[in-house]
JSON list of C-alpha atoms in Angstrom, two decimals:
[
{"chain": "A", "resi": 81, "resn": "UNK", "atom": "CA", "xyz": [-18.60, -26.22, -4.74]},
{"chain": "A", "resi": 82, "resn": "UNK", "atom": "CA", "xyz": [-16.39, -28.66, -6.45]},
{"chain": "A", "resi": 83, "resn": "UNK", "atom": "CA", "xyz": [-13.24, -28.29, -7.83]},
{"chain": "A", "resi": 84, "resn": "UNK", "atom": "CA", "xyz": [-13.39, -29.30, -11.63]},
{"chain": "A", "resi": 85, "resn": "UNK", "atom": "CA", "xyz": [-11.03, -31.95, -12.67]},
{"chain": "A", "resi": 86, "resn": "UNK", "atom": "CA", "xyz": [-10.29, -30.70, -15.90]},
{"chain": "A", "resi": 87, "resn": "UNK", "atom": "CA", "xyz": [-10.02, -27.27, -18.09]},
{"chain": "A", "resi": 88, "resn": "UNK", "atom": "CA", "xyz": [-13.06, -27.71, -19.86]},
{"chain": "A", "resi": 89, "resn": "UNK", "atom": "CA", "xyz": [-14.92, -27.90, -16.91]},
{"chain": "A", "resi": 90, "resn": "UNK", "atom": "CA", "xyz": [-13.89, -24.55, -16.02]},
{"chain": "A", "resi": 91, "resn": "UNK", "atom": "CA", "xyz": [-16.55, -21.54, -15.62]},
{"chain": "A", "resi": 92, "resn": "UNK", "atom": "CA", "xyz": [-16.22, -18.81, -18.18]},
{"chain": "A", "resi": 93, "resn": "UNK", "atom": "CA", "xyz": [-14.30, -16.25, -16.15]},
{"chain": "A", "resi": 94, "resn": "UNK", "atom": "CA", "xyz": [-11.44, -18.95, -15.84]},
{"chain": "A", "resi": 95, "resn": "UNK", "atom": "CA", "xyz": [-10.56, -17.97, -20.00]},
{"chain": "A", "resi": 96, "resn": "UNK", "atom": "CA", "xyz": [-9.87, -14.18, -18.70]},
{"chain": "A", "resi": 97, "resn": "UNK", "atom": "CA", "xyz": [-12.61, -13.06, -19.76]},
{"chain": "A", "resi": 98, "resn": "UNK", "atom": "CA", "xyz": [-12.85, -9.45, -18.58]},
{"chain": "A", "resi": 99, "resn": "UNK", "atom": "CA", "xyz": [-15.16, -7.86, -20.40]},
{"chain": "A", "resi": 100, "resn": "UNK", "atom": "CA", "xyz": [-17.87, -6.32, -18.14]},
{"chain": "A", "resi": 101, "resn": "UNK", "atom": "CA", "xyz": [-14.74, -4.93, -16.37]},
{"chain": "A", "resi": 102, "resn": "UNK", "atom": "CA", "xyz": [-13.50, -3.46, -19.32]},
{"chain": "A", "resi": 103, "resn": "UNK", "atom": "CA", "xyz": [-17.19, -2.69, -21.04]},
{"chain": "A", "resi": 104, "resn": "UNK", "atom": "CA", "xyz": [-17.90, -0.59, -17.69]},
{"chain": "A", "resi": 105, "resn": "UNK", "atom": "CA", "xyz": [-14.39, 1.67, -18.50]},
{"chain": "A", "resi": 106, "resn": "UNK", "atom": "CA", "xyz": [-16.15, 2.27, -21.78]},
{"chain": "A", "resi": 107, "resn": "UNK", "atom": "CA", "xyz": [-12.76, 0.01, -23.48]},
{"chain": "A", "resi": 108, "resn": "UNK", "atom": "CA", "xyz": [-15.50, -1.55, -25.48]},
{"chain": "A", "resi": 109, "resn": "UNK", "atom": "CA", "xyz": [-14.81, -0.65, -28.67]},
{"chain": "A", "resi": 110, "resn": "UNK", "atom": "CA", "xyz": [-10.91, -0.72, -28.00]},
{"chain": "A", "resi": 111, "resn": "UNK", "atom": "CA", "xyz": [-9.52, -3.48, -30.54]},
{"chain": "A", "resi": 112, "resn": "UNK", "atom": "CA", "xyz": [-6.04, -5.20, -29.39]},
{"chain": "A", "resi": 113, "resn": "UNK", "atom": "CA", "xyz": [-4.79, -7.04, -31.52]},
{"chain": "A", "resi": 114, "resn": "UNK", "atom": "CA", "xyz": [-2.49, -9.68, -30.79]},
{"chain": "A", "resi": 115, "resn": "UNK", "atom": "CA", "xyz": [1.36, -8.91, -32.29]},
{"chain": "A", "resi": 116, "resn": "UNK", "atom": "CA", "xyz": [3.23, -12.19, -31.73]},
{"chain": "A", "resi": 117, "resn": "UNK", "atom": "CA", "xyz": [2.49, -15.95, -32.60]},
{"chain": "A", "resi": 118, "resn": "UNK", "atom": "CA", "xyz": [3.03, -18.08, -28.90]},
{"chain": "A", "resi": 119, "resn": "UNK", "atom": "CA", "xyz": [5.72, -20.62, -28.70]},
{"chain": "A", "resi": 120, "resn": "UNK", "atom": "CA", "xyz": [4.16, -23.73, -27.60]},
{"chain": "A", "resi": 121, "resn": "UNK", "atom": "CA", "xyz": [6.51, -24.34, -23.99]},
{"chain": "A", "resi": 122, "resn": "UNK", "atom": "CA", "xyz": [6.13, -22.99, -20.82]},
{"chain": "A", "resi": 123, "resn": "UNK", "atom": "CA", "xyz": [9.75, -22.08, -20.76]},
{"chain": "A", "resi": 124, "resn": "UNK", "atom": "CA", "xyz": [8.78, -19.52, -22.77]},
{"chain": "A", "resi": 125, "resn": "UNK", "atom": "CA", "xyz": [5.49, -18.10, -21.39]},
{"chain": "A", "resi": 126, "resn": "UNK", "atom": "CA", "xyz": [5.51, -15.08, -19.65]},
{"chain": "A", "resi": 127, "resn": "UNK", "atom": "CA", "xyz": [6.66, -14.90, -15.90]},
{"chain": "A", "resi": 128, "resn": "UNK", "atom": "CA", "xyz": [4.07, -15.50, -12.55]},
{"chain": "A", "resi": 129, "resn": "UNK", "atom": "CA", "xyz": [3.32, -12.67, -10.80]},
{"chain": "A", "resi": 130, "resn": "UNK", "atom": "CA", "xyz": [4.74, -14.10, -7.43]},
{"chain": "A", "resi": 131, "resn": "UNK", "atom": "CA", "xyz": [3.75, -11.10, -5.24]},
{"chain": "A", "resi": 132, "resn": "UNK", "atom": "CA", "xyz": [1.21, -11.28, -2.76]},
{"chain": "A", "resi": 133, "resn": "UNK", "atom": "CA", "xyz": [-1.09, -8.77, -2.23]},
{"chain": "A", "resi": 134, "resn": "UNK", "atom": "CA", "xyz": [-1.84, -7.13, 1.02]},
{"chain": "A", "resi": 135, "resn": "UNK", "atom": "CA", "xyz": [-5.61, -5.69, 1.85]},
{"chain": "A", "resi": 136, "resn": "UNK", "atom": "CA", "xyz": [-4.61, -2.58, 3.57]},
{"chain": "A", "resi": 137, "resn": "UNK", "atom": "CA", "xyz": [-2.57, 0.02, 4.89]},
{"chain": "A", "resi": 138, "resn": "UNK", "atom": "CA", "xyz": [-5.30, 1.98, 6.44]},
{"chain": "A", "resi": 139, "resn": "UNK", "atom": "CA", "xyz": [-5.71, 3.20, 10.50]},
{"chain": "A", "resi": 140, "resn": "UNK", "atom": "CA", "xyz": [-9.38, 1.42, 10.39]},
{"chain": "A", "resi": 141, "resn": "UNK", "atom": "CA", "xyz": [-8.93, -1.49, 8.93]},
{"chain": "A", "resi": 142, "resn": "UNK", "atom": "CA", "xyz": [-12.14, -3.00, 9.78]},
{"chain": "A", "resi": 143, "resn": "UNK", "atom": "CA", "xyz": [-13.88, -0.13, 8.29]},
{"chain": "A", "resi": 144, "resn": "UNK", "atom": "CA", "xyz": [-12.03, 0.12, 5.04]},
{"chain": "A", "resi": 145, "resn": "UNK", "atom": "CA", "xyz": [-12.36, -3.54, 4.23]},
{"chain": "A", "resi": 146, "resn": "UNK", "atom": "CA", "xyz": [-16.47, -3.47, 4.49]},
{"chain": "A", "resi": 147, "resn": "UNK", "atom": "CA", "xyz": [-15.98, -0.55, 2.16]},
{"chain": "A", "resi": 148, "resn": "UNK", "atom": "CA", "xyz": [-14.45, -2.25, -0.28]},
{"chain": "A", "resi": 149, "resn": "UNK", "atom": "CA", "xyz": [-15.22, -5.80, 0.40]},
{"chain": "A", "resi": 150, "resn": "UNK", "atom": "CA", "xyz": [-14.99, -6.70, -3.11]},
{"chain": "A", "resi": 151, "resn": "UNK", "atom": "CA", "xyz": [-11.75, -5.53, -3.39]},
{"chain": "A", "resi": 152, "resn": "UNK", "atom": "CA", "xyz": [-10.96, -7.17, 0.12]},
{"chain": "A", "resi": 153, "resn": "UNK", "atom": "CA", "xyz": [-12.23, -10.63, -1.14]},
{"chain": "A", "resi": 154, "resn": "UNK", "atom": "CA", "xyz": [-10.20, -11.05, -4.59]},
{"chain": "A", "resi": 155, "resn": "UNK", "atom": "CA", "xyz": [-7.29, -10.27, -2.95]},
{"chain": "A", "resi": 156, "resn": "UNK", "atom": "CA", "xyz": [-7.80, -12.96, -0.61]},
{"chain": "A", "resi": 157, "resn": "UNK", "atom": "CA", "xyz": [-8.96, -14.97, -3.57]},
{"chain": "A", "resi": 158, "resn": "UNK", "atom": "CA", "xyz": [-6.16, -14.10, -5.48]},
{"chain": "A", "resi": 159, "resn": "UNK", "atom": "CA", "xyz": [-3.35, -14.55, -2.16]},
{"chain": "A", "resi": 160, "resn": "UNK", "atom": "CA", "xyz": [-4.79, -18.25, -2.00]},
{"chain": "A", "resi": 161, "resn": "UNK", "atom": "CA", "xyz": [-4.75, -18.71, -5.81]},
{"chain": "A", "resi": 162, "resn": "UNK", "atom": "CA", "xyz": [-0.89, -17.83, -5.60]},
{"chain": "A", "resi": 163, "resn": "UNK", "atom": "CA", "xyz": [-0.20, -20.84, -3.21]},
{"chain": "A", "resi": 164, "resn": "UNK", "atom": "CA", "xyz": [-1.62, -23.50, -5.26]},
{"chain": "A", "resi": 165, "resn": "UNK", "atom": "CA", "xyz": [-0.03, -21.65, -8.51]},
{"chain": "A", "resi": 166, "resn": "UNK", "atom": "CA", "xyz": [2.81, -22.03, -6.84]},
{"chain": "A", "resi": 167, "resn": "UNK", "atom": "CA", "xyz": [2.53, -25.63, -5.77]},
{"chain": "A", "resi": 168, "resn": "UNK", "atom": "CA", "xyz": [1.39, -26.15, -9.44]},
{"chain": "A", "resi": 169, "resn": "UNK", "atom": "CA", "xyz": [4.56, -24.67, -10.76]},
{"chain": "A", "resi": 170, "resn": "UNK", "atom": "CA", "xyz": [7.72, -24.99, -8.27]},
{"chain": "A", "resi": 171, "resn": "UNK", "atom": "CA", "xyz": [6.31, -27.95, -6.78]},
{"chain": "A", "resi": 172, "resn": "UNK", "atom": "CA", "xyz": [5.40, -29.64, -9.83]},
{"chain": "A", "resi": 173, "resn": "UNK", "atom": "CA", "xyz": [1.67, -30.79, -8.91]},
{"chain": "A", "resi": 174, "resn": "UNK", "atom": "CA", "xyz": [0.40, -29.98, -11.75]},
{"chain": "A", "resi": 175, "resn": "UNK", "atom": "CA", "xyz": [-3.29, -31.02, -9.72]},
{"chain": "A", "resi": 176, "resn": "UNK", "atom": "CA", "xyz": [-3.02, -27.36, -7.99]},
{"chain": "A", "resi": 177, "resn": "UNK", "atom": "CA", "xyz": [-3.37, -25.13, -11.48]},
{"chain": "A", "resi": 178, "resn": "UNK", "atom": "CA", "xyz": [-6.74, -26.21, -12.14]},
{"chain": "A", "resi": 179, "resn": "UNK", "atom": "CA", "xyz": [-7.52, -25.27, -7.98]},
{"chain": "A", "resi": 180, "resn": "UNK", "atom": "CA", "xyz": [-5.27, -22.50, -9.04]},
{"chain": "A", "resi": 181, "resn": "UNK", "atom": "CA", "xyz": [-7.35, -21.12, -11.49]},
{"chain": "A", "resi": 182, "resn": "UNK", "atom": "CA", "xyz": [-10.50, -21.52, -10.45]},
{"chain": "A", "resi": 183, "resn": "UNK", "atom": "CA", "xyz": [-9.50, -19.25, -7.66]},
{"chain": "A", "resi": 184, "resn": "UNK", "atom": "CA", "xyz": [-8.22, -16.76, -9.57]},
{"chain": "A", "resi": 185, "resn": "UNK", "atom": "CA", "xyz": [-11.45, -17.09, -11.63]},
{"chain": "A", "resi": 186, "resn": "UNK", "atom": "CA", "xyz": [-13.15, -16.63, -8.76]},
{"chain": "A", "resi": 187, "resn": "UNK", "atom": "CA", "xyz": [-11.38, -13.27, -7.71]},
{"chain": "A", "resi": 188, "resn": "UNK", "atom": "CA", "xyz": [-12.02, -11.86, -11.25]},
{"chain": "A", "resi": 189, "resn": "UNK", "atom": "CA", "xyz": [-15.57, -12.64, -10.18]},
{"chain": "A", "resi": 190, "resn": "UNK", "atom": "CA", "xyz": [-15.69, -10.73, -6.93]},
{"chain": "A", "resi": 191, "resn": "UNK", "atom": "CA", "xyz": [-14.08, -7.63, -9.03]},
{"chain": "A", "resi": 192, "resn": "UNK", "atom": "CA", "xyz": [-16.70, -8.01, -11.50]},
{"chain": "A", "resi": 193, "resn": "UNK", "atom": "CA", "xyz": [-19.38, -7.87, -8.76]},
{"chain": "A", "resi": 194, "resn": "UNK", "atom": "CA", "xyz": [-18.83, -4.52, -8.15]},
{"chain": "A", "resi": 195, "resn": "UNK", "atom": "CA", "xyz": [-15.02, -3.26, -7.41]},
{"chain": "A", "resi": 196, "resn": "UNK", "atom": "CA", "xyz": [-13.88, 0.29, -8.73]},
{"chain": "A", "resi": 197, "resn": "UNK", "atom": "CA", "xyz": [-11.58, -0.99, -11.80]},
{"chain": "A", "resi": 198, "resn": "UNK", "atom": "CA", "xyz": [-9.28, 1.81, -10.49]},
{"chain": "A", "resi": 199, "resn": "UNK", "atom": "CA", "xyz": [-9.10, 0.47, -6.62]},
{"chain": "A", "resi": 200, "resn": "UNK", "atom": "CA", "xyz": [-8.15, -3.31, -7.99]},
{"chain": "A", "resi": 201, "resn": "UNK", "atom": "CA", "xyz": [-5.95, -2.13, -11.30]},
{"chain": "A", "resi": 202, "resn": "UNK", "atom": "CA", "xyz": [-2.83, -4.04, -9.98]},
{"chain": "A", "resi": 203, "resn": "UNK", "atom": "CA", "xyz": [-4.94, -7.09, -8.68]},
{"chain": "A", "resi": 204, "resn": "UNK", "atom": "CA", "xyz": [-6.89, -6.78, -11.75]},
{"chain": "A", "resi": 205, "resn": "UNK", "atom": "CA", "xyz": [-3.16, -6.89, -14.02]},
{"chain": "A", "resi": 206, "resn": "UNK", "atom": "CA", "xyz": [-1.97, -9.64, -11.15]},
{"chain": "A", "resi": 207, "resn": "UNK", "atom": "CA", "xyz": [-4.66, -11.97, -11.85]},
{"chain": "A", "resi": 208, "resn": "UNK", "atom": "CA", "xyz": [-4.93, -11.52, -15.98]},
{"chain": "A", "resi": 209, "resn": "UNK", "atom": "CA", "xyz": [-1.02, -12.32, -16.36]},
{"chain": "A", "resi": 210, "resn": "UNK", "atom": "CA", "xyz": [-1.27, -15.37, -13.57]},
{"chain": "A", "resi": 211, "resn": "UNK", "atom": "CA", "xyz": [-4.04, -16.75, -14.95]},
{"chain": "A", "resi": 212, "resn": "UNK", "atom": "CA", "xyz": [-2.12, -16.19, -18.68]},
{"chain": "A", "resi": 213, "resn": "UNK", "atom": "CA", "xyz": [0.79, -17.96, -16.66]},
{"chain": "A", "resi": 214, "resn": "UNK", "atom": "CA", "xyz": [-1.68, -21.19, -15.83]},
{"chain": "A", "resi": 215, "resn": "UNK", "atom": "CA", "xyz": [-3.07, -21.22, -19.41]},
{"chain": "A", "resi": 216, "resn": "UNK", "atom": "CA", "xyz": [0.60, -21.20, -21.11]},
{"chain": "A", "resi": 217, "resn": "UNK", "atom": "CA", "xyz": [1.51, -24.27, -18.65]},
{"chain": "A", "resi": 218, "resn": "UNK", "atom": "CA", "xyz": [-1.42, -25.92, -19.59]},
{"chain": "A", "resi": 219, "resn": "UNK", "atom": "CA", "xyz": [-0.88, -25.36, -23.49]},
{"chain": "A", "resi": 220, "resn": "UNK", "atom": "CA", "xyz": [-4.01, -23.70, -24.10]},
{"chain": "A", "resi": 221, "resn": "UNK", "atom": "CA", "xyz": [-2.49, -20.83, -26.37]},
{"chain": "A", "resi": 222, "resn": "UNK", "atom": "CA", "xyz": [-6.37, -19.69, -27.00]},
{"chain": "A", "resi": 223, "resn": "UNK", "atom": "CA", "xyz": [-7.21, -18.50, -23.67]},
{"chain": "A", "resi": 224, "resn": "UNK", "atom": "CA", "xyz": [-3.23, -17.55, -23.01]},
{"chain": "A", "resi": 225, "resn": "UNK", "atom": "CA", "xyz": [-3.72, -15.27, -25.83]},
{"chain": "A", "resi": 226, "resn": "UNK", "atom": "CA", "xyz": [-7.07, -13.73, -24.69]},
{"chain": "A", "resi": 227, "resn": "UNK", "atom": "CA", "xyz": [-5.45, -13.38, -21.19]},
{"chain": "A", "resi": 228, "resn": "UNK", "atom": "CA", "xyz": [-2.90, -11.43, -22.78]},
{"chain": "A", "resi": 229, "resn": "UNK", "atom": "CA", "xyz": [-4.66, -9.12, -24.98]},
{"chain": "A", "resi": 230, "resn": "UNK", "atom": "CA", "xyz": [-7.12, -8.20, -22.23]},
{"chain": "A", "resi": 231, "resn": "UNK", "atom": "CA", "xyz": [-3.93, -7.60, -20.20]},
{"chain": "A", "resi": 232, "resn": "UNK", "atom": "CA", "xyz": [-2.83, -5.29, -22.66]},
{"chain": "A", "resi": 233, "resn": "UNK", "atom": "CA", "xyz": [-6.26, -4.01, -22.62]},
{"chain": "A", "resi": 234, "resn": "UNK", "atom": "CA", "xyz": [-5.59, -3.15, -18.85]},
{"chain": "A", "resi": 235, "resn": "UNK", "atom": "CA", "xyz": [-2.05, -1.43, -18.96]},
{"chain": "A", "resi": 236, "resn": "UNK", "atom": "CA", "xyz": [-3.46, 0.49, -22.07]},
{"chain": "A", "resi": 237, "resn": "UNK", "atom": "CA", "xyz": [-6.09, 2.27, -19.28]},
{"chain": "A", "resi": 238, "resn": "UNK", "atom": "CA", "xyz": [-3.51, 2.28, -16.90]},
{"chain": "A", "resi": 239, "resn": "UNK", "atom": "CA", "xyz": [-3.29, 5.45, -14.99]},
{"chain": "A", "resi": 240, "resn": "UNK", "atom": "CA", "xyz": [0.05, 7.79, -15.14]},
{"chain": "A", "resi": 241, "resn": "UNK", "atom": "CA", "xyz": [0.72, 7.10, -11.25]},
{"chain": "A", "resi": 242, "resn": "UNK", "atom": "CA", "xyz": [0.33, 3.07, -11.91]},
{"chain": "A", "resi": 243, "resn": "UNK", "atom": "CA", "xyz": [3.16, 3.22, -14.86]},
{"chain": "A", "resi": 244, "resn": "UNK", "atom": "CA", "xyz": [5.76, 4.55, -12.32]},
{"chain": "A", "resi": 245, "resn": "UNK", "atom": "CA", "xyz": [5.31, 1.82, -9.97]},
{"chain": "A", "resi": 246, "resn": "UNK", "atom": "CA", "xyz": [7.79, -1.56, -10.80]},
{"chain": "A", "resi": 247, "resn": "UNK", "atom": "CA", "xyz": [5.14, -3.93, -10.94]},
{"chain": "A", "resi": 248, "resn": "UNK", "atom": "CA", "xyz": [4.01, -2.16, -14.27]},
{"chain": "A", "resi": 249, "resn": "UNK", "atom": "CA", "xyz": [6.88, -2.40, -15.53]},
{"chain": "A", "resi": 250, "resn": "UNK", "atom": "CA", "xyz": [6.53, -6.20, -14.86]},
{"chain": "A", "resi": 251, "resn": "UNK", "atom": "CA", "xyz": [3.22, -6.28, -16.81]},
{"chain": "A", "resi": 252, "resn": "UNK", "atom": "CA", "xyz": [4.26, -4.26, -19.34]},
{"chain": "A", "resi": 253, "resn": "UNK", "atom": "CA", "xyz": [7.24, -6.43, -20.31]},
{"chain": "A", "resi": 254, "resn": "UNK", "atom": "CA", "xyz": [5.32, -9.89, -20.03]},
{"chain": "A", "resi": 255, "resn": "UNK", "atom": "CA", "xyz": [2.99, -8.17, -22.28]},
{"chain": "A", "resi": 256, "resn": "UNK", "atom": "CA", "xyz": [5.23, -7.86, -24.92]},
{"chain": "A", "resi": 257, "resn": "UNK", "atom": "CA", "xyz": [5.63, -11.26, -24.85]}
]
């Protein structure tokens, strides 16, 4: 497929739009609202999520990856998103956030397809706030701000053992953003 040269050529799942992920968690009637206006710079946007993520720590790798091959593809969706987000941003070609986020798109995709929200909450959180990240470089404050209410969304769900880890706390304070 081709890469589209510009946002509004962008599939729907590029505007984080999450919500068969968060309609299968029953979060469908949970209403976020939105509790800051958005400064229109990127030097004020909320931070990338520069971690990459790693598929496994199992003893049989081969076998846990078929069994959660969604899971195993957006990650490597998402690890090749973060290189071109990266180029896009420290690099300063801007050309590479579009490629950017249709990859990230794409992961959200895979997850949608048929992950366990709970095995891909932290990918799930990664890609919302990078994609957030894109959308606040590319000053489109609508889909930063749906980004960032479905991330809040997200940590709202968040399980007891995923608010003691530190990237949490990294979502949780870009979320309050």
């Amino acid at each position: 497929s081709q890469i589209p040269s510009s946002r509004e050529e962008l599939p729907t799942m590029m505007n984080c739009e999450v919500d068969s992920i968060v309609k299968e968690k029953s979060l469908r009637s949970m209403q976020v609202e939105p509790t800051c206006s958005f400064a229109s710079s990127p030097s004020t946007a909320y931070s990338i999520y520069n971690r990459a993520l790693v598929l496994s720590v199992e003893q049989d790798d081969y076998s846990f990856m078929t069994t959660y091959q969604h899971r195993t593809s957006a990650i490597i969706l998402y690890n090749l998103a973060l290189v071109h987000h990266n180029i896009g941003i420290h690099l300063g070609v801007s050309a590479a956030l579009p490629h950017a986020l249709q990859l990230y798109g794409m992961a959200m995709q895979t997850i949608n397809q048929g992950a366990n929200l709970a095995d891909v909450q932290k990918l799930l959180l990664a890609l919302l706030n990078n994609m957030g990240n894109i959308h606040t470089h590319l000053f489109d404050l609508a889909n930063t701000q749906r980004c960032l209410i479905n991330l809040r969304v997200v940590l709202s769900t968040s399980s007891t053992l995923m608010a003691m880890d530190e990237d949490y706390v990294f979502f949780f304070l870009n979320a309050m953003f």
